[in-house]
PDB file of C-alpha atoms in Angstrom:
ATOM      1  CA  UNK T   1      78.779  85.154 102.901  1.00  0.00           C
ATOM      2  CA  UNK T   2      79.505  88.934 102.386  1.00  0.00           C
ATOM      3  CA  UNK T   3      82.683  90.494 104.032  1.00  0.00           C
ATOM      4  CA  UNK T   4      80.890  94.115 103.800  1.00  0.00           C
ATOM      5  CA  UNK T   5      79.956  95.441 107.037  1.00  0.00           C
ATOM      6  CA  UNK T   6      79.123  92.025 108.182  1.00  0.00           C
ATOM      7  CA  UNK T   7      81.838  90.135 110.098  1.00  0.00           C
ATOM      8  CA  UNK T   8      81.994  86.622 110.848  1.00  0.00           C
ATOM      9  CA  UNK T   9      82.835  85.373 114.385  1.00  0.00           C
ATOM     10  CA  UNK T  10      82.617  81.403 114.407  1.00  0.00           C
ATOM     11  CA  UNK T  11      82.806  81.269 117.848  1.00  0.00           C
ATOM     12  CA  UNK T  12      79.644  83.263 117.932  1.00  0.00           C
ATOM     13  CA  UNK T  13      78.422  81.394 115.081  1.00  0.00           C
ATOM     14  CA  UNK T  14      78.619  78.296 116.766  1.00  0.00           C
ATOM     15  CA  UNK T  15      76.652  79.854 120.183  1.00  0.00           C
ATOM     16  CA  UNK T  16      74.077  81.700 118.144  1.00  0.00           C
ATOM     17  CA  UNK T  17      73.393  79.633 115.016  1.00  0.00           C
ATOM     18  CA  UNK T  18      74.665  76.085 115.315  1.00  0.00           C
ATOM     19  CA  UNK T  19      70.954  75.792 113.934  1.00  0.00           C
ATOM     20  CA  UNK T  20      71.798  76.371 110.531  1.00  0.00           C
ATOM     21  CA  UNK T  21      73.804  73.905 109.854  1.00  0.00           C
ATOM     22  CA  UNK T  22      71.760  71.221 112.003  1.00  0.00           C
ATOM     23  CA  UNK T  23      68.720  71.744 110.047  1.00  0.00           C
ATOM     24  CA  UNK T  24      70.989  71.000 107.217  1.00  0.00           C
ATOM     25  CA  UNK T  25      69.959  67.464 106.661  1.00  0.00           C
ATOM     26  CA  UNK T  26      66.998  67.981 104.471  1.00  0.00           C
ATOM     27  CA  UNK T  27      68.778  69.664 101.608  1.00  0.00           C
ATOM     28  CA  UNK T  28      71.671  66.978 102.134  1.00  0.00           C
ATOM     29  CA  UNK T  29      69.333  64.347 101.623  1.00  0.00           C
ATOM     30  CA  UNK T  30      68.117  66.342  98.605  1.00  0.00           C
ATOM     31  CA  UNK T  31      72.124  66.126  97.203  1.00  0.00           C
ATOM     32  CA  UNK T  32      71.873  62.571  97.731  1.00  0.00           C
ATOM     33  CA  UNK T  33      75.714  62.896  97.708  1.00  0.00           C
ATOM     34  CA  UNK T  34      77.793  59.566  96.431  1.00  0.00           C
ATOM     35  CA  UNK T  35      80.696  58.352  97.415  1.00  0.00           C
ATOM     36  CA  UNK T  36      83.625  59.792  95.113  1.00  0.00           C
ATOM     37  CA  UNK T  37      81.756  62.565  93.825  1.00  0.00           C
ATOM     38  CA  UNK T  38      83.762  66.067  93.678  1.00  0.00           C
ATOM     39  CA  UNK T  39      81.483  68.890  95.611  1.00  0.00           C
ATOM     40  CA  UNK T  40      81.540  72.233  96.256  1.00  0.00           C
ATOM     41  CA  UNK T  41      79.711  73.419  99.368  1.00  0.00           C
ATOM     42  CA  UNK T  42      79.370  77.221  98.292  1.00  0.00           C
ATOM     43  CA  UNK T  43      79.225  79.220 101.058  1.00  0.00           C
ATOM     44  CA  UNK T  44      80.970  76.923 103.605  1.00  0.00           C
ATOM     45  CA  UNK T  45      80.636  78.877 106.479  1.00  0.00           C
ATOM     46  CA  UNK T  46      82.669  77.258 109.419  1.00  0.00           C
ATOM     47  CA  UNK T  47      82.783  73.444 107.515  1.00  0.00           C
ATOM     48  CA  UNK T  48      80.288  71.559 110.014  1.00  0.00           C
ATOM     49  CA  UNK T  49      78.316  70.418 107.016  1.00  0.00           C
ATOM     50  CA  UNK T  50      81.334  70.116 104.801  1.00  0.00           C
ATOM     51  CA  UNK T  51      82.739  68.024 107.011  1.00  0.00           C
ATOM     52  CA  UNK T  52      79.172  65.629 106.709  1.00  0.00           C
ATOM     53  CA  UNK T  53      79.907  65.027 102.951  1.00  0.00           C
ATOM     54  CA  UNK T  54      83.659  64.290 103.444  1.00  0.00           C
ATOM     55  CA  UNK T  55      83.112  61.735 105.585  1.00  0.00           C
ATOM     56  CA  UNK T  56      80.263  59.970 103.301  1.00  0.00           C
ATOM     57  CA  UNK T  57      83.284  59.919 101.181  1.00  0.00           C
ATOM     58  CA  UNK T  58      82.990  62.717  98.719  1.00  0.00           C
ATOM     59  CA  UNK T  59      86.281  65.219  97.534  1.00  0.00           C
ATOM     60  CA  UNK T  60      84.579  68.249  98.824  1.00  0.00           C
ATOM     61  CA  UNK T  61      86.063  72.225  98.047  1.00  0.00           C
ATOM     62  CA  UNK T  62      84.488  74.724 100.919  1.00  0.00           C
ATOM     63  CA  UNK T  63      84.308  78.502  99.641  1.00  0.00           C
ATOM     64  CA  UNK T  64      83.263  81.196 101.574  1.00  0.00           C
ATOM     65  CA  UNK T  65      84.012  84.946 101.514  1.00  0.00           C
ATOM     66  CA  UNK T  66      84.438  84.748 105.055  1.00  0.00           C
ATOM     67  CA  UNK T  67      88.234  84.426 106.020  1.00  0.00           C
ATOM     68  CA  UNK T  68      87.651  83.446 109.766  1.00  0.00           C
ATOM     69  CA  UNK T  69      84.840  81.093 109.019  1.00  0.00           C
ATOM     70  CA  UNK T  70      87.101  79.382 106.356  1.00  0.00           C
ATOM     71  CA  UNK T  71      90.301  79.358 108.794  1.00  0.00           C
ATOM     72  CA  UNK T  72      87.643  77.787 111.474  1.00  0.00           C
ATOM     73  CA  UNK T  73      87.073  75.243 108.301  1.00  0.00           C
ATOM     74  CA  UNK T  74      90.511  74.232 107.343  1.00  0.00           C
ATOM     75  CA  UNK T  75      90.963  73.561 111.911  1.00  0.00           C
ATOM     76  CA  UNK T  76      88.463  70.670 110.670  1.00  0.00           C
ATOM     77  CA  UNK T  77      90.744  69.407 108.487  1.00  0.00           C
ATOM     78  CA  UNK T  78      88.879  70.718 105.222  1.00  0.00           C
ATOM     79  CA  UNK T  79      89.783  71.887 101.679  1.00  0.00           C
ATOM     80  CA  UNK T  80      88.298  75.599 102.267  1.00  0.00           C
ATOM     81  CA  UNK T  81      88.934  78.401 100.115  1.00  0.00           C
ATOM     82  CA  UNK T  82      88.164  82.429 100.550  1.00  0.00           C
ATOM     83  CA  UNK T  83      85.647  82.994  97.514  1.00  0.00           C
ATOM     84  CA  UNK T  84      82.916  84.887  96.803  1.00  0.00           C
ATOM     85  CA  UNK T  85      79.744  83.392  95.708  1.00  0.00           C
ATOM     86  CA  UNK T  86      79.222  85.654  92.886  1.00  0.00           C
ATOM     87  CA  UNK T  87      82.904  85.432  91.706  1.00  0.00           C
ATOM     88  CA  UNK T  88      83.325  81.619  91.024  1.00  0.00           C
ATOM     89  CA  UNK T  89      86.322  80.530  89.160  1.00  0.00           C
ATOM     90  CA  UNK T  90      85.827  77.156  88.771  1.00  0.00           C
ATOM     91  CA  UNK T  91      85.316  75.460  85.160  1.00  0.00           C
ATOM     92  CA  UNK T  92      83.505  72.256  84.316  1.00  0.00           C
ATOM     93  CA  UNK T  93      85.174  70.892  87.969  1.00  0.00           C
ATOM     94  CA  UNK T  94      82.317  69.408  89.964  1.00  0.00           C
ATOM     95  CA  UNK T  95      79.780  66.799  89.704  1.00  0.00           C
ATOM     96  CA  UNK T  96      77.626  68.577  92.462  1.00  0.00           C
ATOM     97  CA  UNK T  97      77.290  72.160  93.927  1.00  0.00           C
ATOM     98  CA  UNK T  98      75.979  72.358  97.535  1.00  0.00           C
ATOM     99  CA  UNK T  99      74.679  74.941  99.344  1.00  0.00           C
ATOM    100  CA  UNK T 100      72.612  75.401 102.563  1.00  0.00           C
ATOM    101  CA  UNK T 101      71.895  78.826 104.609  1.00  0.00           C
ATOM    102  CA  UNK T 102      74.203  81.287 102.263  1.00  0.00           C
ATOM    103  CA  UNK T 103      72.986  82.240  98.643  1.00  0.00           C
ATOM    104  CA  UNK T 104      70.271  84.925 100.559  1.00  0.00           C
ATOM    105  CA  UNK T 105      73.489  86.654 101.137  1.00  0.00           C
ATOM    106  CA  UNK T 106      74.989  86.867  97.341  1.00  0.00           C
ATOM    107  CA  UNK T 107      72.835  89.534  95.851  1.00  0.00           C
ATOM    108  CA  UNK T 108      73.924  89.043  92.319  1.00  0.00           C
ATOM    109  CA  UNK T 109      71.901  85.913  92.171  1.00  0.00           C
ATOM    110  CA  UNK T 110      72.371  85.706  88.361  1.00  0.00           C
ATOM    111  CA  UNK T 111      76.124  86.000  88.820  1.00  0.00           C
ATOM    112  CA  UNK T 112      76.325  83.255  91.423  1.00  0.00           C
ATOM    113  CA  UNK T 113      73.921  80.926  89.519  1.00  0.00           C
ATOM    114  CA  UNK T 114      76.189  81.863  86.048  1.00  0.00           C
ATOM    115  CA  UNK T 115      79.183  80.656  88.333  1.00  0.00           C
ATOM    116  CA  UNK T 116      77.523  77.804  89.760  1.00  0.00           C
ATOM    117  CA  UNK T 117      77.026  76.927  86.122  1.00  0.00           C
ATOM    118  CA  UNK T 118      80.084  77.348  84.990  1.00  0.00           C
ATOM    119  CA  UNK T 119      81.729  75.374  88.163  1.00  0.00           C
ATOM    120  CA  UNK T 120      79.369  71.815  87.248  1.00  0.00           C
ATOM    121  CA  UNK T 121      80.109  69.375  84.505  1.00  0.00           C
ATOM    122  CA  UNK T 122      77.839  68.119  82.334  1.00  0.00           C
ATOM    123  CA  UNK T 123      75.707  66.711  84.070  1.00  0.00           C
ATOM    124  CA  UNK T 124      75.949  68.176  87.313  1.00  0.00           C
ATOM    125  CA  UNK T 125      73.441  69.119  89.946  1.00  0.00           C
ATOM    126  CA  UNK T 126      72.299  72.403  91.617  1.00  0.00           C
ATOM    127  CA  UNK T 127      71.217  71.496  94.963  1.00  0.00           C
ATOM    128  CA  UNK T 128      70.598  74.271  97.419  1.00  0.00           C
ATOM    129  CA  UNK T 129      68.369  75.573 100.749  1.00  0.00           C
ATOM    130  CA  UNK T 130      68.090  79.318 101.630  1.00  0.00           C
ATOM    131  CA  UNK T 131      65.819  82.034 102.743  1.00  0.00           C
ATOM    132  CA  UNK T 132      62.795  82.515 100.234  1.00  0.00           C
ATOM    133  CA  UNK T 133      60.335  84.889  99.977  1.00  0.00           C
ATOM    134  CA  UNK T 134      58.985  86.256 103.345  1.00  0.00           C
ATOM    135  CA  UNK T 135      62.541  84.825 105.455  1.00  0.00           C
ATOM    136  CA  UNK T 136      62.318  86.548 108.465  1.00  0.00           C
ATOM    137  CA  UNK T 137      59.881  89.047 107.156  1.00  0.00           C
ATOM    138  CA  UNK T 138      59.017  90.100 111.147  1.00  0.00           C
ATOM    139  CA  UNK T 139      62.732  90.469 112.266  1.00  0.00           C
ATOM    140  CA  UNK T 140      63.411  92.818 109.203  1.00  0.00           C
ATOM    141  CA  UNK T 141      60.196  94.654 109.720  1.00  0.00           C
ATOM    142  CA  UNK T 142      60.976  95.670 113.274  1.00  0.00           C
ATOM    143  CA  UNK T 143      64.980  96.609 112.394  1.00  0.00           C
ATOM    144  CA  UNK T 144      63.699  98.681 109.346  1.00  0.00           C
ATOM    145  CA  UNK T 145      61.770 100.565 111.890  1.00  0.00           C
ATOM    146  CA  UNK T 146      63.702 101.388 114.222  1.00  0.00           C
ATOM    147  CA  UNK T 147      66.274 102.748 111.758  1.00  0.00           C
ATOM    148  CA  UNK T 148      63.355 104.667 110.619  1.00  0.00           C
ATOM    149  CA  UNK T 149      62.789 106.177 113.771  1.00  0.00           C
ATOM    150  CA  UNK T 150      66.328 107.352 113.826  1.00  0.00           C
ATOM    151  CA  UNK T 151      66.087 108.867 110.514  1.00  0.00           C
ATOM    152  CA  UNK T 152      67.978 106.042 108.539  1.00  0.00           C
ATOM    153  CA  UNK T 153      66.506 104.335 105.519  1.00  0.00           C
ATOM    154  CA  UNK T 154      66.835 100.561 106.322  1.00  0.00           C
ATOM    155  CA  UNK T 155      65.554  99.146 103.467  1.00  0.00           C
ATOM    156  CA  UNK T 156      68.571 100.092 101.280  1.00  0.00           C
ATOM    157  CA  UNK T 157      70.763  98.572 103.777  1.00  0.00           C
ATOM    158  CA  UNK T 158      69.167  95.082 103.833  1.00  0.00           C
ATOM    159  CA  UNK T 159      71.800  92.998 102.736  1.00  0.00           C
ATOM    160  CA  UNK T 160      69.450  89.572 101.954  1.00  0.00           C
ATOM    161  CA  UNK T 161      68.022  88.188  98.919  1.00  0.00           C
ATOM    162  CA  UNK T 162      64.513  86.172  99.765  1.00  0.00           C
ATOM    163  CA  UNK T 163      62.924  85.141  96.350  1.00  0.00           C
ATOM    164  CA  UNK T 164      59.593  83.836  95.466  1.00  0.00           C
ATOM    165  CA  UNK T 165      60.170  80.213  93.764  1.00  0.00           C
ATOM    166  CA  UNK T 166      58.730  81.954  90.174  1.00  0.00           C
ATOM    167  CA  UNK T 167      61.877  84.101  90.496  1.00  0.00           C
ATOM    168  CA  UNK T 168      64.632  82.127  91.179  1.00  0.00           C
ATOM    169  CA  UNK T 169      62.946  79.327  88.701  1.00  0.00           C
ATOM    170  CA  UNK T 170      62.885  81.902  85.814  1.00  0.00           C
ATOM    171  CA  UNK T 171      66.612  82.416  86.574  1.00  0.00           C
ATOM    172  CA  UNK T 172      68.046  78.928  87.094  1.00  0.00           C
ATOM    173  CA  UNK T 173      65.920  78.421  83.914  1.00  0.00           C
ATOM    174  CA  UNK T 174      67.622  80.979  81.576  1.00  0.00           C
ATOM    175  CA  UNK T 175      70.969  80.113  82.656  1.00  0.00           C
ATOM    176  CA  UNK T 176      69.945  76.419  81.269  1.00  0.00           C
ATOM    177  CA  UNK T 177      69.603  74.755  84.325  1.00  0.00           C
ATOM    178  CA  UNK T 178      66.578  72.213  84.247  1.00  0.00           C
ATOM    179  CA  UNK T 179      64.710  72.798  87.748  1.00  0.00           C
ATOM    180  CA  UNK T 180      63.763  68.964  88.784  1.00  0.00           C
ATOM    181  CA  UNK T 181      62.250  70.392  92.470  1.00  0.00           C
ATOM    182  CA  UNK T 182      61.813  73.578  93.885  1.00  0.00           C
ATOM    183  CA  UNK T 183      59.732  74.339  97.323  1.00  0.00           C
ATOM    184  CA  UNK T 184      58.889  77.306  99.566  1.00  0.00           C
ATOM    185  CA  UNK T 185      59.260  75.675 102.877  1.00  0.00           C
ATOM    186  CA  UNK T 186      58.032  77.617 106.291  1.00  0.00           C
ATOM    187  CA  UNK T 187      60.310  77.054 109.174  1.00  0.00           C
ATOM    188  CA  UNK T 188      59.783  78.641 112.367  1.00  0.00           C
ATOM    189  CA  UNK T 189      62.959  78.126 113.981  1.00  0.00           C
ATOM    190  CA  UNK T 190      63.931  78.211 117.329  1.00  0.00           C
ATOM    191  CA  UNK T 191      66.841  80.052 118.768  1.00  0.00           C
ATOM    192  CA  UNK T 192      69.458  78.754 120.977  1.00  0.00           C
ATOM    193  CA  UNK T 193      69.874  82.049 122.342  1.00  0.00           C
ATOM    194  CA  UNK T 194      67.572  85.131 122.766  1.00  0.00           C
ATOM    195  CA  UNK T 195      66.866  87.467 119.484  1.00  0.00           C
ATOM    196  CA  UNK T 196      70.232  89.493 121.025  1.00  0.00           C
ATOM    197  CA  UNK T 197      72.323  86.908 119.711  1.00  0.00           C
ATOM    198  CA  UNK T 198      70.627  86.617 116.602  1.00  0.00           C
ATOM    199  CA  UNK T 199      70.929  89.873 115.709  1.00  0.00           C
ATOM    200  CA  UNK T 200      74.740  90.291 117.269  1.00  0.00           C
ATOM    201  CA  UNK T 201      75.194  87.603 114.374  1.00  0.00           C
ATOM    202  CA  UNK T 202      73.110  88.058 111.753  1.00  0.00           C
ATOM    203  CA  UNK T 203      71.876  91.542 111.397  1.00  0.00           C
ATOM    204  CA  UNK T 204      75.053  93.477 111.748  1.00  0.00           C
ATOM    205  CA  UNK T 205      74.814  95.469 108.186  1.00  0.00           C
ATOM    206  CA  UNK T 206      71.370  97.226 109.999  1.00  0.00           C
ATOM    207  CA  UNK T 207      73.384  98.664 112.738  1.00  0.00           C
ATOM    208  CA  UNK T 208      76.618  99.750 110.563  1.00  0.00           C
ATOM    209  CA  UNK T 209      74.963 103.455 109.975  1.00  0.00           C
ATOM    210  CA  UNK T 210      74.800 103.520 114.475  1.00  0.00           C
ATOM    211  CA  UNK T 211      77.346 105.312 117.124  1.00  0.00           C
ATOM    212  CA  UNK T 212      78.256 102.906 119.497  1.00  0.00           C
ATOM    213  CA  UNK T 213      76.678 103.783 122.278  1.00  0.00           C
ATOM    214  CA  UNK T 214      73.131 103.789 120.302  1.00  0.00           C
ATOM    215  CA  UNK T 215      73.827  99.800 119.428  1.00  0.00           C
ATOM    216  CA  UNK T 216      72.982  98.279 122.863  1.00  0.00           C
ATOM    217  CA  UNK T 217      69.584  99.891 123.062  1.00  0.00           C
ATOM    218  CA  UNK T 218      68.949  99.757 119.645  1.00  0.00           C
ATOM    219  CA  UNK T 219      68.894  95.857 119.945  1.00  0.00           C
ATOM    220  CA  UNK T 220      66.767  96.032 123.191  1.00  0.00           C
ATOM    221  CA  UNK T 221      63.891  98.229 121.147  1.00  0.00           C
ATOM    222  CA  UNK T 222      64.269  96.141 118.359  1.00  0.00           C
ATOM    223  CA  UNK T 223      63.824  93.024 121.057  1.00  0.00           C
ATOM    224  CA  UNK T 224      60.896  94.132 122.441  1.00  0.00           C
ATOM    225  CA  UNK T 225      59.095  95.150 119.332  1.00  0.00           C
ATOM    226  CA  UNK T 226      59.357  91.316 118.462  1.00  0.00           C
ATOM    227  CA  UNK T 227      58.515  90.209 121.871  1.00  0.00           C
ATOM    228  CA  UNK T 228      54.847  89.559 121.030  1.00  0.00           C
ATOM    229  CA  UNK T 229      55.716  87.636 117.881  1.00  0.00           C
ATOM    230  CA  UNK T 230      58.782  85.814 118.176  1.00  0.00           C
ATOM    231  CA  UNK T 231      58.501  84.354 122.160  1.00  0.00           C
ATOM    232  CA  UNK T 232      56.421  82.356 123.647  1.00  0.00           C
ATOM    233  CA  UNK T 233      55.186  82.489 126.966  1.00  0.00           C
ATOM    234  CA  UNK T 234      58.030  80.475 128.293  1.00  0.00           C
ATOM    235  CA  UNK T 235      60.673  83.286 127.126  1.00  0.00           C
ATOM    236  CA  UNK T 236      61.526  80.687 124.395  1.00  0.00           C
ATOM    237  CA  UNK T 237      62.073  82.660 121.377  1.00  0.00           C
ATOM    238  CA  UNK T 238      62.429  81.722 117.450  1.00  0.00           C
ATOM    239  CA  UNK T 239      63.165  82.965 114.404  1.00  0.00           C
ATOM    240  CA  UNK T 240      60.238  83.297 111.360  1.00  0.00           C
ATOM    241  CA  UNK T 241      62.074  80.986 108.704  1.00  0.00           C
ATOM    242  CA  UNK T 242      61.102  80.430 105.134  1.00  0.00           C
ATOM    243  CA  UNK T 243      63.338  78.268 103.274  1.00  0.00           C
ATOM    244  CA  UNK T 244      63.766  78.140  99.401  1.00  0.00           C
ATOM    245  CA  UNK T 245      64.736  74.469  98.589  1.00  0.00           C
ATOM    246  CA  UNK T 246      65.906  73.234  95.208  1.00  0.00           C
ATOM    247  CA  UNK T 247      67.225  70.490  93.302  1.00  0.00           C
ATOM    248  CA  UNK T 248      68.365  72.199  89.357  1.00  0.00           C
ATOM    249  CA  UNK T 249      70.392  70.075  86.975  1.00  0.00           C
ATOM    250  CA  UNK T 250      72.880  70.901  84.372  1.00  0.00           C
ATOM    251  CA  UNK T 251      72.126  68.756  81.411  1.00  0.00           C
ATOM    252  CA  UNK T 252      75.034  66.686  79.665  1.00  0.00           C
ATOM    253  CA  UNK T 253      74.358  68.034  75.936  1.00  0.00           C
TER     254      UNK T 253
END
């Protein structure tokens, strides 16, 4: 995850996106990790899934560019590095790379994949979820807006990466990577919290450019433009997920 105006609390991680990691099981399943395998989960976060494969026996290596959300790792106990995504320096080291909820972030997908790449031996497997084309398309929408209304231009702040599955295909394919499954996947999410905490944790980089005193209502009109959309008549409210899921290999020759 990206240090760049976008800070990491994992206590507020934990309150306002424990989700992320829950919904993880999918794209574990996907890994199919074994026992004694050596895996790097890339873009660890705070190590809750980490954690999953160590204990189904694997040698796992966390990296995230987050240095708070890898401390809050290495309190569980874990191998967890600071790295970022797009800077890999591993060679020829892992039999799997893992991934779930953080590659939208590393814009420089052909960097992270070339990494990635490098990182696997032989052999290896690419196994990864994140946001795809049309990931929180509403929530983006209604934050571009409203910086528009103040005169900002949001779109060249938007820190996330959403691609179709042509694009990111075409890419794992010229780095070599043979693409054995790869899947749009439409998740309407729900939030543990209201969209406040959301965007307290997620949507930071879109309020950088704002005085201080403009943040708090910012994230109230910004609220109640998604009121219609994202919650229900219950004051339940979710998130508009699409998920990019993938399963690439590296082959041995």
């Amino acid at each position: 995850m990206p240090t760049t105006n976008q800070s990491w609390d994992p206590d507020g991680y934990a309150r306002n996106a424990r989700f992320v990691s829950d919904l993880g099981a999918a794209v574990v399943e996907l890994l199919a990790p074994r026992a004694g395998e050596r895996i790097l989960d890339l873009g660890c976060g705070d190590g809750a899934l980490t954690k999953k494969l160590v204990e189904l026996g694997c040698d796992v290596v966390g990296v995230d560019a987050s240095a708070p959300q890898v401390e809050a790792a290495r309190r569980l106990g874990l191998d967890a590095r600071v790295t970022e995504g797009e800077r890999l320096a591993f060679d020829a080291e892992f039999d799997a790379v893992f991934s779930n909820a953080a590659i939208h972030w590393m814009k420089p997908a052909d960097d992270v994949i070339a990494g990635v790449w490098r990182a696997l031996k032989p052999g290896g497997r690419f196994v990864a979820e994140f946001g795809g084309h049309g990931c929180v398309a509403t929530i983006e929408r209604a934050l571009i807006e409203a910086l528009r209304r103040r005169g900002i231009d949001g779109g060249a702040l938007n820190p996330w990466y959403f691609p179709t599955v042509e694009d990111y295909s075409a890419r794992l394919a010229r780095r070599g990577f043979a693409v054995r499954y790869i899947a749009l996947i439409p998740r309407p999410t729900p939030l543990p919290t209201a969209i406040n905490g959301w965007l307290d944790t997620f949507a930071q980089v879109f309020m950088a450019p704002l005085a201080d005193d403009d943040r708090a209502g910012f994230i109230d009109e910004v609220r109640e433009t998604l009121r219609p959309d994202l919650c229900d008549g219950d004051g339940k409210w979710f998130a508009d997920y699409v998920r990019l899921r993938f399963a690439a290999d590296k082959p041995r020759d």
